[in-house]
Coordinates of C-alpha atoms and ligand atoms in Angstrom, one line a residue:
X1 CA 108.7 111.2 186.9
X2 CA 110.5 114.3 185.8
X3 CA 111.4 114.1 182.1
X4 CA 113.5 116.6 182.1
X5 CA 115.7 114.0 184.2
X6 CA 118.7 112.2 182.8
X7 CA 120.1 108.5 183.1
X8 CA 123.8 107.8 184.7
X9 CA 125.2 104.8 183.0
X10 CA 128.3 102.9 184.2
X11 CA 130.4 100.4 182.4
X12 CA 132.8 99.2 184.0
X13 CA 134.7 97.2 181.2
X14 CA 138.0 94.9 181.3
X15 CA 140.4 97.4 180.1
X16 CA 138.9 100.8 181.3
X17 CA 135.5 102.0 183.5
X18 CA 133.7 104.7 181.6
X19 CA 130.3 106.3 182.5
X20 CA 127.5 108.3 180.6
X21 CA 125.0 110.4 180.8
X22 CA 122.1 109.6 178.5
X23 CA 118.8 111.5 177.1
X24 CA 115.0 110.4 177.2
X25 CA 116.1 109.6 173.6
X26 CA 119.3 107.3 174.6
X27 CA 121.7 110.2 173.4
X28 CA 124.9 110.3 175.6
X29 CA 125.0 114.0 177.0
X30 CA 128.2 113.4 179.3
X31 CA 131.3 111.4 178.8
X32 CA 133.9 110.1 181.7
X33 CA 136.2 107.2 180.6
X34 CA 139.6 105.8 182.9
X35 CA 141.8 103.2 181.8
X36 CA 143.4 101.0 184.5
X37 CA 145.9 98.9 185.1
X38 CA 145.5 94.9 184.5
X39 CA 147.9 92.3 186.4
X40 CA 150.0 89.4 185.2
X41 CA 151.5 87.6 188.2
X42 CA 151.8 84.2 186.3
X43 CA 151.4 83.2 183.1
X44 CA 147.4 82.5 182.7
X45 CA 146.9 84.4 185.8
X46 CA 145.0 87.8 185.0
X47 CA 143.9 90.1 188.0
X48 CA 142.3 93.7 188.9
X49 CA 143.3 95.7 192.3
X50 CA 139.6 96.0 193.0
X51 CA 140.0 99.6 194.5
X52 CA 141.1 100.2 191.2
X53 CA 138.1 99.1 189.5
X54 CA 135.8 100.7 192.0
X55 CA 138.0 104.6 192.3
X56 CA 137.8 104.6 188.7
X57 CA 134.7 103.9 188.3
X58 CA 133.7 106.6 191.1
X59 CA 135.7 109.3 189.4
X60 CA 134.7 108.6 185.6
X61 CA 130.7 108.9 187.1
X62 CA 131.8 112.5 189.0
X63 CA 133.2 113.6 185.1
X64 CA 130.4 112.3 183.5
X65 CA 127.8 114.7 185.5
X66 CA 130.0 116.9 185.3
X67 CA 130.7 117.1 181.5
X68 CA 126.8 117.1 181.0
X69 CA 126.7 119.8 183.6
X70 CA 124.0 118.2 186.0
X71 CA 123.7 117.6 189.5
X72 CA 123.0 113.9 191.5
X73 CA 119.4 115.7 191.6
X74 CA 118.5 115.6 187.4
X75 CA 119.5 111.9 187.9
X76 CA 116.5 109.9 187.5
X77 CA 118.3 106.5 188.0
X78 CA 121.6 105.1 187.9
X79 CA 122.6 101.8 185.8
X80 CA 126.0 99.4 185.9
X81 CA 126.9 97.2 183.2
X82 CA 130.6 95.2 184.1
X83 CA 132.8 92.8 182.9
X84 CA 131.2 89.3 183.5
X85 CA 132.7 86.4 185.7
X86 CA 135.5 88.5 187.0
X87 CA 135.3 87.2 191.1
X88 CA 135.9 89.5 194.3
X89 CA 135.8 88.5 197.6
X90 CA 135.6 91.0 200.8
X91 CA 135.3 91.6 204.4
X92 CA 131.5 92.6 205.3
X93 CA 132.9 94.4 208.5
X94 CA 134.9 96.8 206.7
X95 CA 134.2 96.4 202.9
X96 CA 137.8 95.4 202.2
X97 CA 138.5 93.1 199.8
X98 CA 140.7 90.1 200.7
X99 CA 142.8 89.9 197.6
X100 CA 142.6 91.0 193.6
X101 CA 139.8 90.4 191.8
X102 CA 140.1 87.0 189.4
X103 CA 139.5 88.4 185.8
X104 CA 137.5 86.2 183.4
X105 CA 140.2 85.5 181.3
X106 CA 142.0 83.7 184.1
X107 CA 143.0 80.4 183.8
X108 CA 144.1 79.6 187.7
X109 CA 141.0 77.3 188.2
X110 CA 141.4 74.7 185.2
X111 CA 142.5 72.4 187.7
X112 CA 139.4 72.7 189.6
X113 CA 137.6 72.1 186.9
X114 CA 139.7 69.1 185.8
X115 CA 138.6 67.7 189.0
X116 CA 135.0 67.9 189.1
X117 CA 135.4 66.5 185.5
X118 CA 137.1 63.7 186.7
X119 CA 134.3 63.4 189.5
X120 CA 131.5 63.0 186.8
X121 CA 129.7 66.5 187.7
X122 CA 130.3 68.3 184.2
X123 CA 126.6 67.2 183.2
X124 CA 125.1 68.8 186.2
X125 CA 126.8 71.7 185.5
X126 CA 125.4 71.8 181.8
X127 CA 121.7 70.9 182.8
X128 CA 121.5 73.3 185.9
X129 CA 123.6 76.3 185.4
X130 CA 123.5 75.4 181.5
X131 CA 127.0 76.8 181.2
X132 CA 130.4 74.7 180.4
X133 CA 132.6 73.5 183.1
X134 CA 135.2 76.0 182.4
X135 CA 137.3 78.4 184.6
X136 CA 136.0 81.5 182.4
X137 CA 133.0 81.3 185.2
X138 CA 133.0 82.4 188.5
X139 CA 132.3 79.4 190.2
X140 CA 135.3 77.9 190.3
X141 CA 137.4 81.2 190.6
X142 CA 135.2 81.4 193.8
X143 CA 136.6 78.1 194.8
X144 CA 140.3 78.7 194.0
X145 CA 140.2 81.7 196.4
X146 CA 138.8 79.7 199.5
X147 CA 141.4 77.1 198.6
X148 CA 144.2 79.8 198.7
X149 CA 143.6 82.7 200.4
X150 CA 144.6 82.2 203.7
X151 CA 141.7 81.9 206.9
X152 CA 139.4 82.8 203.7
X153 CA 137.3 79.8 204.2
X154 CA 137.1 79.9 207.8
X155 CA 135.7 83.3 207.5
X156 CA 133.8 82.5 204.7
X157 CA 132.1 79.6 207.1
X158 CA 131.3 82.5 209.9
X159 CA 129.7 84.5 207.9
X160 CA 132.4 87.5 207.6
X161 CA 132.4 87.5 203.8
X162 CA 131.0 88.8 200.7
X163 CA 131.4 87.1 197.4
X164 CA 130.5 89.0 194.4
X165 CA 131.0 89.8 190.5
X166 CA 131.8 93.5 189.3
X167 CA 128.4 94.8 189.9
X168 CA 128.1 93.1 193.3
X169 CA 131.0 94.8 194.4
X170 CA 129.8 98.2 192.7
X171 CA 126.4 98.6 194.4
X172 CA 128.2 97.5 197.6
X173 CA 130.1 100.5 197.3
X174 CA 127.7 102.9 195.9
X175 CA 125.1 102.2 198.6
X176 CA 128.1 102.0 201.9
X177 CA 127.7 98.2 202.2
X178 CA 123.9 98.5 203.0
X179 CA 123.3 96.3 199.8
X180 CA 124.9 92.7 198.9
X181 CA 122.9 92.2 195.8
X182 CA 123.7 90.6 192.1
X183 CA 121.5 90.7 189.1
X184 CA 120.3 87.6 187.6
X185 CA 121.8 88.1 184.7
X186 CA 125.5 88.3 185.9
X187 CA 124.1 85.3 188.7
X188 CA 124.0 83.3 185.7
X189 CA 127.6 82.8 184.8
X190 CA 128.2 81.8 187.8
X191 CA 128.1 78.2 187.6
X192 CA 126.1 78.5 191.3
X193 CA 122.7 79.3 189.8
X194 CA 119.9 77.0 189.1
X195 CA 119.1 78.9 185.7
X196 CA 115.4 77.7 185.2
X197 CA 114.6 78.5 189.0
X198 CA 116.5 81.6 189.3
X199 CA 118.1 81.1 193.0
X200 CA 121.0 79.6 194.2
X201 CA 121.4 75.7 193.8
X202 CA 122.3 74.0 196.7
X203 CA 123.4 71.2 194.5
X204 CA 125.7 73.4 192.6
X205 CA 127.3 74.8 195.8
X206 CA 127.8 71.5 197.5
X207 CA 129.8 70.1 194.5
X208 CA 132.1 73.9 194.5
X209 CA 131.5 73.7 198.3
X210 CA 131.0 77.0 198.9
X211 CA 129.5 78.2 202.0
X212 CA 125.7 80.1 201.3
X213 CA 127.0 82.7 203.9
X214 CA 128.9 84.2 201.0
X215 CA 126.6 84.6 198.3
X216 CA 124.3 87.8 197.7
X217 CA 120.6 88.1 196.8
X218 CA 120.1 87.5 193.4
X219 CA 118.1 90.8 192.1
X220 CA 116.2 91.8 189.1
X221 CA 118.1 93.6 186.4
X222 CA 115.5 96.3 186.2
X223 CA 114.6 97.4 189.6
X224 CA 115.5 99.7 192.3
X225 CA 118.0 97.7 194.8
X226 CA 119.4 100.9 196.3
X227 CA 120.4 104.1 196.5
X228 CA 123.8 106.0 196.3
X229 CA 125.8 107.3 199.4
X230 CA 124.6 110.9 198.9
X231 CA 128.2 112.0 200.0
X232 CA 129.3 110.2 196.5
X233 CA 127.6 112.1 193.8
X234 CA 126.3 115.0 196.2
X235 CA 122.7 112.9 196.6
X236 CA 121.4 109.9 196.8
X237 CA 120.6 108.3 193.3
X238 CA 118.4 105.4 192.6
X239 CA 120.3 102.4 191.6
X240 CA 117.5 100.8 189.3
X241 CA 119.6 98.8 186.0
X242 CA 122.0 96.1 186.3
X243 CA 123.4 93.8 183.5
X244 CA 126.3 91.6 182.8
X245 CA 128.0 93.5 179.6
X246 CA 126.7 91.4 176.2
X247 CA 123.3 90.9 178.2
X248 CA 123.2 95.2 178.3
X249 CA 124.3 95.3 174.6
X250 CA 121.3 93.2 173.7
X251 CA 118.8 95.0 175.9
X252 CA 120.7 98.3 174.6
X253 CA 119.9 96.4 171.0
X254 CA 115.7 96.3 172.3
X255 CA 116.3 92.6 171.3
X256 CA 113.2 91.8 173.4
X257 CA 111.3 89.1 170.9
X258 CA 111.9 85.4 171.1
X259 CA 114.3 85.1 167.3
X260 CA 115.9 88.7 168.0
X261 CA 119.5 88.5 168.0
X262 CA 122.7 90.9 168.6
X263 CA 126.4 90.4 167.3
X264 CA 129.1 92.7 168.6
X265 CA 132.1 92.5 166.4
X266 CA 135.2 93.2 168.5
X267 CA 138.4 91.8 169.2
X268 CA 136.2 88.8 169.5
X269 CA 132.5 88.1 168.8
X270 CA 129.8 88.1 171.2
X271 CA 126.2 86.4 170.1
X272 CA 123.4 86.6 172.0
X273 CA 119.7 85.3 170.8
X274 CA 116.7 86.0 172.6
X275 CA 114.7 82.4 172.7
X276 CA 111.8 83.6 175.1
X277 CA 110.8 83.0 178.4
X278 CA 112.4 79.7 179.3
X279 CA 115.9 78.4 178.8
X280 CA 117.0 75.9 175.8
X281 CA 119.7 73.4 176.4
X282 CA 122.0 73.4 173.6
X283 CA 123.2 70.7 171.6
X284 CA 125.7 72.6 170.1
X285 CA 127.7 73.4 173.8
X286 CA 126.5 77.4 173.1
X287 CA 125.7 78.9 176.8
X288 CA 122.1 79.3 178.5
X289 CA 121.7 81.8 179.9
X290 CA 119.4 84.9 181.5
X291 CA 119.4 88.0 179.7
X292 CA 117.5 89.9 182.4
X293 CA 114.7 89.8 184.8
X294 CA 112.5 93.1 184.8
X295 CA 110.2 94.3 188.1
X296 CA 107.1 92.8 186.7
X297 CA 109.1 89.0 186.8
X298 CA 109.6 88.4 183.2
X299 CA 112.8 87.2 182.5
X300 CA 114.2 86.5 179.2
X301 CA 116.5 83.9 178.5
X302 CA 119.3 83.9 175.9
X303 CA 121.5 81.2 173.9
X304 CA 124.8 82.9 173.7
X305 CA 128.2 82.4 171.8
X306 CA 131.1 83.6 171.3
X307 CA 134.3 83.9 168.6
X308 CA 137.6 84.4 170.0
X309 CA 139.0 86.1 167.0
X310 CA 137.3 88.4 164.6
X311 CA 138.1 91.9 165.0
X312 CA 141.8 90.6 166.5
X313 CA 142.3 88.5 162.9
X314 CA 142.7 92.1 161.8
X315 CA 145.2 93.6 164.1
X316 CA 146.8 90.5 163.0
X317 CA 146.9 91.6 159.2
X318 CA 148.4 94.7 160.8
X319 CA 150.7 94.2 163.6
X320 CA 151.7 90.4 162.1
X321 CA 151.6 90.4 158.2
X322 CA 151.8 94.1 158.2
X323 CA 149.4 94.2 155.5
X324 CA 148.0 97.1 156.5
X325 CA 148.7 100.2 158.8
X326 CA 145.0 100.5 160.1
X327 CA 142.5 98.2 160.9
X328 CA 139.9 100.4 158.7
X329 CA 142.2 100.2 155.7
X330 CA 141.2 96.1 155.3
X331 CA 137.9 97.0 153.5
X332 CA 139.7 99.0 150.6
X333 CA 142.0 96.1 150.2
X334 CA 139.8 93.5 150.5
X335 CA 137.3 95.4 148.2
X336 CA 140.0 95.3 145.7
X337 CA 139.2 91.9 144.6
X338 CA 135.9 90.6 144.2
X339 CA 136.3 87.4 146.1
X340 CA 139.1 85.4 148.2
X341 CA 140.3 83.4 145.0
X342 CA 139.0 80.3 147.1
X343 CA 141.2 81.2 149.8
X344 CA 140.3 80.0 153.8
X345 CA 141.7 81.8 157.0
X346 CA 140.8 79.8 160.0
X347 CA 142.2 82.4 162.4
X348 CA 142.5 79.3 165.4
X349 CA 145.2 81.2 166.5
X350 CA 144.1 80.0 170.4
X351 CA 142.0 76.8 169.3
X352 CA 138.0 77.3 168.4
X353 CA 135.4 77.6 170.4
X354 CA 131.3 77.0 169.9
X355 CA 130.2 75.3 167.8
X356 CA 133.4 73.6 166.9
X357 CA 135.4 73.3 170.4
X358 CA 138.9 72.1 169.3
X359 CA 142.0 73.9 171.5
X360 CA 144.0 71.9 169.5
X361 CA 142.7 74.0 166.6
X362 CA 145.0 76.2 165.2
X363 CA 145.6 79.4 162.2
X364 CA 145.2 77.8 159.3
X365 CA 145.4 79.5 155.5
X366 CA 144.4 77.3 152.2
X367 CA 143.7 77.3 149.2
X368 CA 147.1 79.4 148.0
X369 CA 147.9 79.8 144.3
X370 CA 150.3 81.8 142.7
X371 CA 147.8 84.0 141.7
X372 CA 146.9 85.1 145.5
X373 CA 147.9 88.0 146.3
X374 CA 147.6 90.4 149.9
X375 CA 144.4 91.6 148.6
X376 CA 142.8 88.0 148.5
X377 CA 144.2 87.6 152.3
X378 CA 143.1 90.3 153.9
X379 CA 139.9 88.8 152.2
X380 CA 139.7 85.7 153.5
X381 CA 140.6 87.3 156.7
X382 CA 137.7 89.8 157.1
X383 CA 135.2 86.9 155.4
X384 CA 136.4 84.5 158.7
X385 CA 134.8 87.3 160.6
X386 CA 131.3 86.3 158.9
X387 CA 131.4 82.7 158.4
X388 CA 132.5 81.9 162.5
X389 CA 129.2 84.2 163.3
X390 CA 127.4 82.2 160.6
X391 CA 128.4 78.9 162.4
X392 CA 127.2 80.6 165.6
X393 CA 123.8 81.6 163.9
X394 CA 123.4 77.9 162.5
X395 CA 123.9 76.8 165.5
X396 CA 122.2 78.9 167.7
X397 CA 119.1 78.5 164.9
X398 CA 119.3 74.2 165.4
X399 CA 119.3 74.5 169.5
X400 CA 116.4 76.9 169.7
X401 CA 114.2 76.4 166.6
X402 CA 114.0 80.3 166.6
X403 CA 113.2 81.9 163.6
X404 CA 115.5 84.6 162.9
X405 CA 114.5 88.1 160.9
X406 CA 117.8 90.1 161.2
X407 CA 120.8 90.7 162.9
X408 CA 121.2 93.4 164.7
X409 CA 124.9 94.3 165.0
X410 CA 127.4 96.8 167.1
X411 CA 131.1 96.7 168.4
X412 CA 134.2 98.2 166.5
X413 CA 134.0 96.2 163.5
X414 CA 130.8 96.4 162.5
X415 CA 131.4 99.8 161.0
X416 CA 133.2 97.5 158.1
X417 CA 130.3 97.8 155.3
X418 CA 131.6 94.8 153.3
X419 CA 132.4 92.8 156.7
X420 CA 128.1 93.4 157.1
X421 CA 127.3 92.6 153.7
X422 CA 129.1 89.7 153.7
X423 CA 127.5 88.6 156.6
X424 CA 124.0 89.1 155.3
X425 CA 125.0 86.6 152.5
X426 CA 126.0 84.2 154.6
X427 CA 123.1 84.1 156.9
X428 CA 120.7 85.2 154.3
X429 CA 118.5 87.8 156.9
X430 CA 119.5 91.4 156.6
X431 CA 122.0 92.5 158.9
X432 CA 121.2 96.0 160.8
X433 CA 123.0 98.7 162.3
X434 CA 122.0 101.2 164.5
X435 CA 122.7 104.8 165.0
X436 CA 123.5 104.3 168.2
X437 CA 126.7 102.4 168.8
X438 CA 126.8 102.4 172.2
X439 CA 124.4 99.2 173.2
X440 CA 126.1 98.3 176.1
X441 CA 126.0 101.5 178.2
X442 CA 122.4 102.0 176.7
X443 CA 121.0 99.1 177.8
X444 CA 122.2 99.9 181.2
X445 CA 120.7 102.8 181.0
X446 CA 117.4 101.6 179.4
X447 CA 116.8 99.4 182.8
X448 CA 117.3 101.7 185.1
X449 CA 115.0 104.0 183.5
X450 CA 112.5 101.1 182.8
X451 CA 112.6 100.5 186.4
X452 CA 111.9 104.3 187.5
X453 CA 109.3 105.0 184.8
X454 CA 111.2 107.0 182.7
X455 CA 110.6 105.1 179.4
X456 CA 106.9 103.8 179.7
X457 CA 108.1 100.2 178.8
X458 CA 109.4 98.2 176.3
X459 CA 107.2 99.1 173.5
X460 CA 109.1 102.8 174.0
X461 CA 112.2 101.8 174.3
X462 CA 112.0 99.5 170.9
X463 CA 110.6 102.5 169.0
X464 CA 113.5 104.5 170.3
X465 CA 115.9 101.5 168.5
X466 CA 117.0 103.8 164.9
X467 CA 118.2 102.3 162.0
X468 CA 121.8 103.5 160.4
X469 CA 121.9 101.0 157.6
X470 CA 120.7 97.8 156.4
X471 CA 122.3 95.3 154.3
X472 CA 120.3 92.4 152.6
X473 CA 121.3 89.3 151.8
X474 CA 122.6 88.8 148.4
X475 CA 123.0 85.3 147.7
X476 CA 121.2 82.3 146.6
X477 CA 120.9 79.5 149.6
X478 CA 122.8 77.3 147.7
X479 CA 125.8 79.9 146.9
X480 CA 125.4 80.3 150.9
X481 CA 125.3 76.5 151.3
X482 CA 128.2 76.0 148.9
X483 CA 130.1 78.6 150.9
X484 CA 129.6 77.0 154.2
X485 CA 130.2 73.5 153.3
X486 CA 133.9 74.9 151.4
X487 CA 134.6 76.7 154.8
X488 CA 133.8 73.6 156.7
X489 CA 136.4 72.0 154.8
X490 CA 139.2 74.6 155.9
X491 CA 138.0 74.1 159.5
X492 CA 138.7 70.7 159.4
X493 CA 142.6 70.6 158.2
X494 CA 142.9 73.2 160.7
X495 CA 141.6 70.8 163.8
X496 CA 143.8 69.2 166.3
X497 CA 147.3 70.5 164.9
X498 CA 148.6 71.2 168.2
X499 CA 147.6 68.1 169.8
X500 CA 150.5 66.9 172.4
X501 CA 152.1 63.5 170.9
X502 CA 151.9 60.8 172.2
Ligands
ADP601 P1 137.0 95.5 171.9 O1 135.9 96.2 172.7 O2 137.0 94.0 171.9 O3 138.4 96.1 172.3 P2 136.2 97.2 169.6 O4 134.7 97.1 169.6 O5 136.8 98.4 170.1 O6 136.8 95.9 170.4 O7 136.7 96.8 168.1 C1 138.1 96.8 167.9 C2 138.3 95.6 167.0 O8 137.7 95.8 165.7 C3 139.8 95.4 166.7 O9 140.1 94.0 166.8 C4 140.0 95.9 165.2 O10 141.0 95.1 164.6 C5 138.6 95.7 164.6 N1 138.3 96.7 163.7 C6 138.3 98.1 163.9 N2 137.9 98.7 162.8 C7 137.7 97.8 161.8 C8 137.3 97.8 160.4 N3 137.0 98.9 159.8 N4 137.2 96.6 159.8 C9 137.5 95.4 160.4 N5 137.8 95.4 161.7 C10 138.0 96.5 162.4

């Protein structure tokens, strides 16, 4: 393997499609980035033209190679990370697809899932795919479209369609339709995937009834599965890395030891925790789920959890309290007093999700004197940020039995230093950042190469991992413990407010 070869990373994200070119030592040698444009028909409804997706994706690759000055042939392999859950369907014949593409924050199928509630099937769902009966997954997105799209299941039932997640319908494209693959990782937020076996359940697919005709093969996430239409890129490429988003950010993060865990600190918060080579149900209602299978077979499977407002309770300091004019101005102010004054924000602006699971949640501020001032608020809001991971980690800790060492953190807000420090307190392992922000794309990147032979193997790509700063936990357990138990208190008057009356 030529060394003097580079890695071409695609992430094709929610808002935009970006792609990279990345070193032996992760560095990103070429940029191309493309926003697009997102759909609203209905309220709820959110949906991608998926030419878009796939023509921006195309063209951000072509600026990436170019930028870095290289040619298809100084590509040793090529990787795709994606959005996760977002559903496309499309003709095999000519590759068309046969309407938008469902994004994952779509709603439309909550009825579905209502129903197979109703028909007693959540618990499969739980113990086989270990997700949530929820319309975030693909599963039932799937289902809507058979249900709607005209002839679609018809079709489906001869054979004439593809179903497939982002990177499905990327590799169909990249390799001219001679590929109708998905890795395991994105397989697994599907609601379709018998997790522990790693194929298609036929259980699971009776219950959605979707036809088997549709699916693809469920591939490794580090392995060739392809190669590139050489009239795309001006030579065939190896397609060798593929990974749902957060599982890419914690490969990216060389989170490869049972206990290793990522936090990515963006509008929301995305946990993931390594907890080995088989998957642990969760008590708490966190996901299971794959993080990746590599060539040689081991997979490694992940509890995961997210918040659904961190980074976005500061944009509301801005854009709603005006408090501030920038998001990176929050750390003076809240710096500017030395704690919240026994103030709580529980940003449940849209309910709260794991481990607490109320949509009847909502924003809730206590604790108010006339001695608080902005300073303590943007406080308490930034310190939210830290104790709704801290419930994740406590959580995540009780369902695996894991012992955790550190953190290891990325995403837009993470470059807050108190935000970190305050979350080393309230987990009480250090909290580490690396010089390398961009996990996701990396990680992509890492298993394509892994799969090629242009990192030797893990034990190379973990060295590679470089520390930007640390930040130790400060506080005694029971200061954390007293913490925790006061924040537990502000969580609870904010529950069920917007329950419908009776
Ligand atoms: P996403 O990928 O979800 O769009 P990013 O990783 O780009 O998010 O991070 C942006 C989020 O981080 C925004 O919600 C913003 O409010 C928050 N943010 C950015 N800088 C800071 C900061 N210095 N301190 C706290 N939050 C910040």
């Amino acid at each position: 393997m030529a060394q003097d070869k580079y890695i071409l990373a695609l992430d094709q994200g929610t808002t935009s499609s970006r792609a990279m070119v990345l070193d032996r030592q992760g560095a990103v040698r070429g940029l191309g980035q493309q926003e697009f444009r997102q759909h609203y028909p209905q309220p709820g409804w959110v949906e991608h033209d998926p030419q878009d997706i796939w023509r921006s994706q195309l063209e951000t690759a072509r600026v990436a190679l170019r930028n870095a000055g290289i040619a298809a042939a100084d590509v040793a392999a090529l990787g795709i990370t994606n959005q996760r859950e977002t559903t496309l369907l499309w003709e095999r014949a000519s590759g068309r697809a046969i309407g938008p593409a469902i994004v994952w924050q779509d709603r439309r199928s909550a009825g579905i899932c209502d129903r197979l509630r109703e028909q007693g099937h959540e618990t499969l769902f739980r113990e086989r795919a270990g997700l949530q009966l929820d319309a975030y997954f693909s599963g039932t997105k799937l289902a809507w479209m058979l249900e709607h799209i005209p002839g679609a299941r018809k079709q489906a039932e001869r054979g004439e369609l593809a179903f497939g997640t982002v990177d499905s319908w990327l590799v169909w494209q990249l390799t001219g339709g001679a590929v109708h693959s998905m890795d395991i990782s994105n397989a697994s937020r599907t609601l379709m995937l018998d997790l522990r076996r790693g194929h298609w359940s036929d259980e699971l697919l009776q219950v959605l009834d979707i036809p088997r005709a549709l699916l693809p093969q469920i591939s490794p996430s580090s392995a060739v599965i392809g190669k590139t239409l050489p009239e795309l890129f001006g030579g065939a490429i190896p397609i060798a890395g593929v990974a749902g988003d957060q599982q890419a950010a914690t490969f990216g993060q060389a989170c490869f030891e049972p206990g290793m865990a990522k936090n990515t600190y963006g509008t929301g918060c995305f946990m993931l925790l390594n907890v080995g080579d088989a998957p642990v149900a969760s008590a708490h209602r966190l996901l299971s789920t794959v993080g990746w299978t590599l060539d040689d077979g081991r997979t490694d499977y992940m509890l995961e959890g997210s918040v659904f407002v961190a980074g976005a309770a500061i944009q509301w300091l801005r854009d709603g309290l005006k408090l501030i004019e920038r998001a990176d101005q929050v750390q003076a102010l809240a710096a500017s007093v030395a704690d919240t004054g026994d103030v709580y924000l529980v940003p449940a602006f849209t309910g709260l999700g794991a481990p607490h699971w109320d949509p009847y949640a909502r924003g809730t501020l206590v604790g108010l004197t006339r001695g608080t001032t902005r300073a303590h608020i943007a406080r308490a809001a930034l310190e939210s940020i830290a104790l709704q991971s801290a419930d994740l980690m406590q959580a995540m800790r009780a369902d695996s039995s894991c012992e955790l060492s550190e953190l290891r953190v990325d995403g837009g807000a993470a470059r807050n230093d108190l935000l970190m420090q305050m979350q080393a307190d309230l987990l009480g392992v250090p909290v580490v950042r690396p010089r390398n922000a961009e996990s996701t794309a990396l990680g992509a990147a890492r298993l394509a190469g892994l799969a090629v032979g242009y990192w030797s193997g893990l034990d190379e790509i973990a060295s590679q991992w470089q520390l930007e700063r640390r930040f130790e936990p400060a506080w005694s357990q029971d200061r954390r413990q007293a913490r925790m138990a006061r924040w537990h208190q502000a969580v609870a008057l904010s529950r069920d407010w917007a329950r419908p009356g009776p």
